[in-house]
Amino acid sequence: MRIVIIGAGFAGMYAALSAARLRDIQGASPEELEIALVAPEPTLVIRPRLYEAKPETLTAPLLDVLKSIDVVYVQGSAETVDTKSRMLQVATAKGTRKTLSYDRLVVATGSRLFRPNIPGLAEHGFSVDSLDDAVALDRHLHSLADRPARNGRDTVVVAGGGFTGIEAATEMPARLRAILGKDAKPRVIIVERNGAIAPDMGAGPRPIIEDALRKVGVETRVGAGVTSLDETAVTLSNGERIEAETVVWAAGIRAAPLTQQIPAERDNFGRLLVDQDLRVTSVPGVFATGDAAKAACDDAGNFALMSCQHATRMGAFAGNNAAAELLGVPTKPYHQKAYVTCLDLGEAGALFTRGWERKVEIVGEVAKKTKHEINTVWIYPPRAERAAALASADPDHVTEV
Ligand SMILES: Cc1cc2nc3c(=O)[nH]c(=O)nc-3n(C[C@H](O)[C@H](O)[C@H](O)COP(=O)(O)OP(=O)(O)OC[C@H]3O[C@@H](n4cnc5c(N)ncnc54)[C@H](O)[C@@H]3O)c2cc1C
């Protein structure tokens, strides 16, 4: 029997760990139940940190962890999935193809930034969505030091005033000063289509965010969108033209394209609809998890968000349940009552909220310490030691804060 997990993000990593954990508990051998993980690289990209400087350092190796728990790593990208014959084709970077059959499939392919068809965006827009994108932005920021000093060189426009846009923008003045010199006067502007910044965060945390933006010197334009850009300037829907040689697109994400190959219902973000066990109900043998799935978190009508916090725990449930079905033991319904957010606000500290109503719990330097701990410890893979790795993936205890 074989479980194939596609994707080595937070959801895929925890799906592998928890499937291996249940196999171990049930005393099944890796020959009786093979667990294979397919991903282009055997590394975890620490996506929530990609707004930081030195993005090339923001990955963690997975090969030793996977080996320690007898999970087979298959290098490549899943290109096609045939859910009738339960086969997938994996394309490698060398141009070869490999066919894999599965008894249970866990789709953990995550999400990617949605780039609308705006003139100039494809050629001149940057982002902090993937490792390559973040590295390209970092290189560009460093190249600004070689350009003549002028308004546009020192100006960064961040399109999108949600979670990612705010973190990218508040980090930017310090990043630019580190590159252009401490006397540089960087200008950072968030452009948000909605009438207020942080539209999803609600009224409680907003004054703290607005105050932090003022402190770090980030300007905002609300109620307007970016309509075009080129190498030197951005034009907004209200007619304003801003000289800016750097535009960071941070507005909107969608489930990764592979989800489109699963013949099932999807939401507006392209996420596969799943039941409480994270099964794609209409397609036998297929589970979906993390940013690739839309799952209910509780009985109060809350659904998992496209977040690391949800992806990690959903991964643990999906892996456990895929293994449980094959090992003939009961599955565990996914549930995630606790929900917190920790928003980095650059040199103005951070903001920690609890609950779906986003009650502000900690701010400033104290919240920044929590953010640092989340970003440098909590979200990294477990040690490559069998017992510790398996113990880290008990679905009932993963990211229950
Ligand atoms: C800048 C930024 C800041 C963020 N901040 C936070 C935060 O503070 N808190 C928070 O909770 N979340 C945050 N997030 C969101 C968080 O990173 C995602 O929700 C999380 O990464 C989702 O995990 P995942 O495992 O579902 O997908 P991903 O992390 O996207 O991983 C998907 C994996 O699947 C692989 N893959 C995709 N397609 C294929 C294929 N066809 N074949 C093989 N492999 C494939 C990818 O290579 C990758 O390894 C942030 C995101 C960004 C970009």
Short mmCIF file of C-alpha atoms in Angstrom, two decimals, residues 74-258:
data_model
loop_
_atom_site.label_atom_id
_atom_site.label_comp_id
_atom_site.label_asym_id
_atom_site.label_seq_id
_atom_site.Cartn_x
_atom_site.Cartn_y
_atom_site.Cartn_z
CA VAL A 74 10.61 11.69 -4.70
CA GLN A 75 12.24 14.72 -6.33
CA GLY A 76 10.12 16.47 -8.94
CA SER A 77 6.88 18.22 -9.65
CA ALA A 78 3.60 16.33 -9.94
CA GLU A 79 2.43 17.18 -13.43
CA THR A 80 -0.66 15.08 -13.90
CA VAL A 81 -2.96 13.19 -11.57
CA ASP A 82 -5.39 10.55 -12.81
CA THR A 83 -7.77 9.91 -9.92
CA LYS A 84 -9.53 7.04 -11.78
CA SER A 85 -6.43 4.89 -12.19
CA ARG A 86 -4.84 6.41 -9.03
CA MET A 87 -1.63 7.33 -10.84
CA LEU A 88 0.43 10.48 -11.04
CA GLN A 89 3.23 11.61 -13.29
CA VAL A 90 6.18 13.38 -11.74
CA ALA A 91 8.46 15.55 -13.89
CA THR A 92 12.04 16.01 -12.74
CA ALA A 93 14.26 19.03 -13.29
CA LYS A 94 16.38 16.86 -15.64
CA GLY A 95 13.40 16.44 -17.95
CA THR A 96 12.68 12.82 -17.05
CA ARG A 97 9.26 11.52 -16.00
CA LYS A 98 8.27 9.02 -13.35
CA THR A 99 4.90 7.36 -12.79
CA LEU A 100 3.71 6.67 -9.27
CA SER A 101 0.61 4.78 -8.19
CA TYR A 102 -1.16 5.54 -4.92
CA ASP A 103 -3.74 4.02 -2.63
CA ARG A 104 -4.24 7.36 -0.88
CA LEU A 105 -3.19 10.75 -2.25
CA VAL A 106 -2.66 13.84 -0.08
CA VAL A 107 -2.74 17.05 -2.10
CA ALA A 108 -0.62 19.55 -0.14
CA THR A 109 0.47 21.77 -3.01
CA GLY A 110 -0.14 25.05 -1.18
CA SER A 111 -0.86 28.34 -2.89
CA ARG A 112 0.69 31.02 -5.02
CA LEU A 113 0.24 34.70 -5.58
CA PHE A 114 -2.44 35.69 -8.06
CA ARG A 115 -1.04 38.24 -10.48
CA PRO A 116 -3.80 40.03 -12.39
CA ASN A 117 -3.34 41.14 -15.95
CA ILE A 118 -2.26 44.71 -15.16
CA PRO A 119 0.00 46.48 -17.70
CA GLY A 120 3.61 46.22 -16.59
CA LEU A 121 3.05 43.88 -13.63
CA ALA A 122 4.54 40.76 -15.19
CA GLU A 123 7.67 42.65 -16.34
CA HIS A 124 8.26 45.03 -13.45
CA GLY A 125 6.39 43.73 -10.40
CA PHE A 126 8.14 41.94 -7.53
CA SER A 127 6.70 39.85 -4.72
CA VAL A 128 7.56 37.97 -1.52
CA ASP A 129 5.44 34.93 -2.35
CA SER A 130 7.97 32.25 -3.27
CA LEU A 131 11.65 31.82 -2.50
CA ASP A 132 12.61 32.80 -6.07
CA ASP A 133 10.38 35.88 -5.94
CA ALA A 134 11.83 37.01 -2.60
CA VAL A 135 15.41 36.47 -3.80
CA ALA A 136 14.66 38.46 -7.00
CA LEU A 137 13.26 41.34 -4.91
CA ASP A 138 16.27 41.28 -2.59
CA ARG A 139 18.68 41.40 -5.56
CA HIS A 140 16.73 44.28 -7.06
CA LEU A 141 16.81 46.21 -3.76
CA HIS A 142 20.59 45.76 -3.61
CA SER A 143 20.93 46.92 -7.22
CA LEU A 144 19.26 50.22 -6.29
CA ALA A 145 22.49 51.28 -4.58
CA ASP A 146 24.16 51.43 -8.04
CA ARG A 147 21.49 53.69 -9.49
CA PRO A 148 21.53 57.50 -9.34
CA ALA A 149 19.74 58.87 -6.24
CA ARG A 150 16.28 60.16 -7.22
CA ASN A 151 12.76 59.97 -5.80
CA GLY A 152 11.78 56.80 -7.62
CA ARG A 153 14.89 54.90 -6.63
CA ASP A 154 14.12 55.33 -2.95
CA THR A 155 10.39 54.65 -3.27
CA VAL A 156 8.70 51.28 -2.88
CA VAL A 157 5.01 50.80 -3.61
CA VAL A 158 3.40 47.76 -1.97
CA ALA A 159 0.14 46.79 -3.67
CA GLY A 160 -2.16 45.20 -1.10
CA GLY A 161 -2.66 46.28 2.50
CA GLY A 162 -3.39 42.84 3.98
CA PHE A 163 -1.20 40.74 6.22
CA THR A 164 1.63 40.15 3.71
CA GLY A 165 1.60 43.69 2.33
CA ILE A 166 1.85 45.21 5.81
CA GLU A 167 4.74 42.94 6.82
CA ALA A 168 6.60 43.61 3.56
CA ALA A 169 6.03 47.38 3.86
CA THR A 170 6.94 47.85 7.53
CA GLU A 171 10.17 45.89 7.08
CA MET A 172 11.12 47.90 3.99
CA PRO A 173 12.40 51.23 5.44
CA ALA A 174 15.05 49.40 7.50
CA ARG A 175 15.94 47.12 4.58
CA LEU A 176 16.38 50.11 2.27
CA ARG A 177 18.48 52.04 4.80
CA ALA A 178 20.73 48.99 5.20
CA ILE A 179 21.31 49.03 1.43
CA LEU A 180 21.24 52.75 0.57
CA GLY A 181 22.93 54.06 3.71
CA LYS A 182 21.58 55.29 7.03
CA ASP A 183 21.01 58.80 5.70
CA ALA A 184 18.74 57.59 2.91
CA LYS A 185 15.14 58.74 3.08
CA PRO A 186 13.18 55.76 1.80
CA ARG A 187 9.54 56.24 0.93
CA VAL A 188 7.22 53.26 1.26
CA ILE A 189 3.58 53.45 0.21
CA ILE A 190 0.90 50.79 0.67
CA VAL A 191 -1.88 50.94 -1.92
CA GLU A 192 -5.08 49.22 -0.74
CA ARG A 193 -8.22 48.93 -2.84
CA ASN A 194 -10.52 48.72 0.20
CA GLY A 195 -11.45 51.78 2.22
CA ALA A 196 -9.11 50.85 5.09
CA ILE A 197 -5.79 49.20 5.67
CA ALA A 198 -5.77 45.56 6.92
CA PRO A 199 -9.33 44.92 5.67
CA ASP A 200 -9.45 41.39 7.15
CA MET A 201 -8.05 42.28 10.55
CA GLY A 202 -11.11 44.25 11.71
CA ALA A 203 -11.54 47.45 13.67
CA GLY A 204 -9.80 46.34 16.92
CA PRO A 205 -6.23 45.93 15.69
CA ARG A 206 -6.43 48.62 12.99
CA PRO A 207 -5.50 51.68 15.11
CA ILE A 208 -2.39 49.83 16.33
CA ILE A 209 -1.41 48.98 12.76
CA GLU A 210 -2.03 52.55 11.58
CA ASP A 211 0.03 53.89 14.45
CA ALA A 212 2.88 51.49 13.59
CA LEU A 213 2.77 52.55 9.94
CA ARG A 214 3.13 56.19 11.03
CA LYS A 215 6.03 55.30 13.34
CA VAL A 216 8.03 53.51 10.64
CA GLY A 217 7.07 56.14 8.05
CA VAL A 218 4.92 54.02 5.73
CA GLU A 219 2.31 56.04 3.80
CA THR A 220 -1.01 54.60 2.64
CA ARG A 221 -3.39 55.15 -0.24
CA VAL A 222 -6.74 53.50 0.46
CA GLY A 223 -9.74 53.16 -1.85
CA ALA A 224 -7.46 52.98 -4.90
CA GLY A 225 -5.78 50.22 -6.85
CA VAL A 226 -2.68 49.99 -9.02
CA THR A 227 -3.76 50.18 -12.66
CA SER A 228 -0.37 50.10 -14.40
CA LEU A 229 3.33 50.25 -13.76
CA ASP A 230 6.61 50.51 -15.58
CA GLU A 231 10.27 50.60 -14.57
CA THR A 232 10.00 54.05 -13.03
CA ALA A 233 6.42 54.72 -11.88
CA VAL A 234 3.05 53.38 -10.76
CA THR A 235 -0.34 54.72 -11.76
CA LEU A 236 -3.33 54.36 -9.43
CA SER A 237 -7.04 54.13 -10.23
CA ASN A 238 -7.54 57.62 -8.73
CA GLY A 239 -5.17 59.02 -11.36
CA GLU A 240 -2.22 59.51 -9.01
CA ARG A 241 1.20 58.72 -10.48
CA ILE A 242 3.92 57.72 -8.03
CA GLU A 243 7.56 57.61 -9.10
CA ALA A 244 8.74 54.22 -7.85
CA GLU A 245 11.38 51.85 -9.15
CA THR A 246 10.16 49.05 -6.92
CA VAL A 247 6.64 47.62 -6.79
CA VAL A 248 5.83 44.67 -4.55
CA TRP A 249 2.60 42.87 -5.44
CA ALA A 250 0.95 41.45 -2.32
CA ALA A 251 -2.71 41.27 -3.25
CA GLY A 252 -4.46 37.92 -3.37
CA ILE A 253 -3.44 34.27 -3.45
CA ARG A 254 -4.90 31.15 -5.04
CA ALA A 255 -4.47 27.42 -4.52
CA ALA A 256 -1.63 25.95 -6.63
CA PRO A 257 -2.67 24.82 -10.14
CA LEU A 258 -2.50 21.07 -9.46
#
